[in-house]
Amino acid sequence: IGLEDIPGLELFNQNVLGSCTIFEAAARYNLRRVVFSSSLFAMGYSHDPLTFKPQYLPLDEQTLPIPLEHYGLSKAVGEEYATMLTRAVSSKIQEPGSKRPRLAQGTSFLSLRFSNIVKHEHWAELPMGAPEDACVGGALMWCYTHEHDIVDAHLLALDVPQERLSSKCETFLLVADDTRFDKPTMELIKAYWVESRPLLARPLPG
């Protein structure tokens, strides 16, 4: 996830090759559904708290990926690779000698971009006291997801009927509907982005 003691390029290669190999196999054998564990790091979250500068808040599924680290880039590439494979279904004719898999029925891909996970044993610690310095941990540390919700979401994503999805390749954000701190969201935003504050697509009460 970017915290390992390995070069960024090695992390990128491991993540991309591992994910894409699985995606290729799923497409080639026409599996019904692949659920990809993506990350908000694909959208620009970073371990450097000062670098995350989204165009608008709150983030949504239409927010373009703007990765700032090898880990986030590997997740963004994984999502795009899945999209590339679903485009293959538009052509029903196998080109002679082509190594590109054609999806006879169409494998569908669901990518789940989730935030940092709060483990069950730390659940009682929420909400936490907000740090005096808003830049400590940065916006990365505001949102969270309970580990049980992550597991449940992956299982539900496997079973959701295709007719309920807009396409063969969909991306969903997975975060709690509050922050991990006991400070209102707007106060966090004002303290963190003193200048060049992101646009607010809608009010963020609470």
XYZ file of C-alpha atoms in Angstrom:
206
model
C 0.000 0.000 0.000
C 2.989 2.290 -0.288
C 4.339 1.803 3.230
C 6.388 -1.297 2.433
C 10.163 -1.118 2.351
C 10.395 -1.728 -1.397
C 10.977 0.629 -4.336
C 7.864 2.268 -5.734
C 8.391 0.709 -9.168
C 8.515 -2.776 -7.665
C 5.291 -2.134 -5.757
C 3.674 -0.870 -8.958
C 4.809 -3.917 -10.949
C 3.584 -6.377 -8.338
C 0.156 -4.772 -8.021
C -0.444 -4.242 -11.735
C 0.831 -7.604 -12.940
C -0.991 -9.480 -10.186
C -4.321 -7.742 -10.790
C -4.149 -7.794 -14.575
C -3.196 -11.467 -14.681
C -6.321 -12.296 -12.672
C -8.458 -10.035 -14.874
C -7.116 -11.695 -18.038
C -7.892 -15.154 -16.688
C -11.405 -14.116 -15.686
C -12.066 -12.681 -19.144
C -10.559 -15.627 -20.975
C -12.649 -18.150 -19.031
C -15.725 -15.946 -19.066
C -16.229 -15.681 -15.316
C -19.342 -13.760 -14.376
C -17.924 -11.172 -11.980
C -14.622 -9.811 -10.698
C -14.547 -7.526 -7.648
C -11.397 -5.408 -7.514
C -10.129 -3.970 -4.226
C -9.154 -0.501 -5.400
C -8.438 2.490 -3.172
C -9.048 6.193 -2.695
C -5.323 6.520 -3.388
C -6.278 6.137 -7.051
C -8.067 9.484 -6.691
C -5.104 11.390 -5.304
C -4.907 10.432 -1.653
C -1.288 10.398 -0.580
C 0.848 9.577 2.434
C 2.136 13.139 2.109
C -0.727 15.079 3.747
C -0.018 18.293 1.833
C -0.343 16.922 -1.698
C -4.022 15.916 -1.851
C -5.853 18.745 -3.630
C -9.119 17.598 -5.208
C -11.005 19.864 -7.584
C -14.200 19.478 -5.593
C -15.681 17.865 -2.499
C -17.206 15.521 -1.665
C -15.498 13.042 -3.931
C -17.792 10.854 -6.015
C -17.579 8.158 -8.662
C -17.229 10.799 -11.389
C -14.034 12.189 -9.831
C -11.191 11.512 -12.254
C -8.287 9.428 -10.932
C -5.255 11.629 -10.256
C -2.832 9.307 -8.435
C 0.167 10.827 -6.724
C 1.960 7.661 -5.649
C 2.943 4.322 -7.166
C 0.300 2.552 -5.087
C -2.518 4.806 -6.249
C -1.330 4.599 -9.845
C -1.328 0.795 -9.673
C -4.974 0.855 -8.593
C -5.946 3.340 -11.302
C -4.215 1.191 -13.929
C -6.022 -1.896 -12.624
C -9.380 -0.166 -13.023
C -8.535 0.989 -16.547
C -7.306 -2.475 -17.499
C -10.653 -3.930 -16.475
C -12.387 -1.300 -18.589
C -10.208 -2.234 -21.564
C -11.215 -5.884 -21.253
C -14.914 -5.044 -21.219
C -14.511 -3.094 -24.466
C -13.535 -6.372 -26.115
C -17.113 -7.612 -25.843
C -18.149 -5.149 -28.550
C -16.371 -7.258 -31.153
C -17.714 -10.782 -31.591
C -15.186 -11.767 -34.250
C -11.853 -13.138 -33.060
C -9.085 -11.656 -35.157
C -6.713 -14.266 -36.616
C -3.772 -14.771 -34.307
C -5.121 -12.284 -31.786
C -4.067 -12.822 -28.204
C -6.668 -10.433 -26.917
C -9.408 -12.284 -24.985
C -12.956 -11.905 -26.291
C -15.747 -12.006 -23.758
C -18.370 -14.358 -25.119
C -20.963 -13.467 -22.503
C -19.088 -10.658 -20.828
C -17.268 -10.729 -17.530
C -18.228 -7.734 -15.427
C -15.854 -5.851 -13.134
C -16.715 -3.898 -9.987
C -13.973 -1.757 -8.451
C -14.369 -0.666 -4.832
C -12.395 2.422 -3.870
C -12.291 2.425 -0.093
C -10.517 4.564 2.461
C -8.340 3.632 5.399
C -9.808 0.790 7.413
C -10.645 1.011 11.100
C -10.375 -2.446 12.589
C -13.071 -3.794 14.847
C -10.928 -3.610 17.992
C -10.511 0.157 17.506
C -14.163 0.892 16.736
C -14.884 2.148 20.259
C -12.203 4.840 19.876
C -14.351 6.774 17.388
C -14.868 9.641 17.151
C -11.308 10.700 17.833
C -10.203 14.116 18.927
C -9.188 16.227 15.948
C -5.466 17.098 15.828
C -4.562 20.685 16.661
C -2.649 20.913 13.398
C -5.127 20.206 10.585
C -2.281 19.042 8.343
C -1.340 16.132 10.616
C -2.354 13.093 8.610
C -4.161 15.347 6.161
C -7.536 14.737 4.579
C -6.488 11.116 4.144
C -7.203 10.541 7.829
C -10.649 12.129 7.947
C -12.640 9.367 6.319
C -12.638 5.736 7.288
C -14.343 2.426 6.652
C -15.103 -0.327 9.151
C -13.357 -3.568 8.219
C -16.647 -5.500 8.416
C -18.224 -3.131 5.873
C -15.319 -3.776 3.507
C -15.878 -7.526 3.662
C -19.654 -7.186 3.303
C -19.301 -4.844 0.329
C -17.078 -7.285 -1.543
C -19.529 -10.126 -0.974
C -22.503 -8.003 -2.050
C -20.618 -6.806 -5.132
C -20.195 -10.411 -6.226
C -23.936 -11.031 -6.121
C -25.476 -7.796 -7.419
C -27.440 -8.604 -10.623
C -25.902 -7.252 -13.812
C -29.204 -5.623 -14.815
C -28.868 -3.305 -11.819
C -25.541 -1.984 -13.098
C -25.082 0.640 -15.785
C -22.254 -1.172 -17.548
C -19.906 -4.139 -17.435
C -17.317 -2.081 -15.560
C -18.380 0.044 -12.585
C -16.562 1.841 -9.784
C -17.964 2.609 -6.339
C -16.654 4.600 -3.395
C -16.843 2.908 -0.021
C -16.566 5.150 3.041
C -18.461 5.852 6.234
C -20.944 8.738 6.158
C -19.054 10.689 8.827
C -15.410 11.407 9.677
C -13.273 9.808 12.336
C -12.928 13.129 14.185
C -15.222 14.951 16.611
C -14.840 18.199 14.633
C -17.334 19.359 11.966
C -16.260 18.606 8.420
C -16.427 22.237 7.283
C -14.087 23.270 10.097
C -11.614 20.609 9.014
C -11.780 21.825 5.419
C -11.267 25.476 6.364
C -8.328 24.650 8.624
C -6.663 22.307 6.118
C -7.124 24.270 2.897
C -6.434 27.843 3.929
C -5.783 28.729 0.280
C -7.004 27.158 -2.985
C -9.881 25.432 -1.238
C -11.737 22.780 -3.294
C -15.169 23.652 -4.638
C -18.060 22.267 -2.624
C -20.507 20.367 -4.814
C -23.016 20.334 -1.966
C -23.191 21.331 1.710
C -21.270 19.122 4.116
C -23.049 19.371 7.451
C -21.943 17.389 10.483
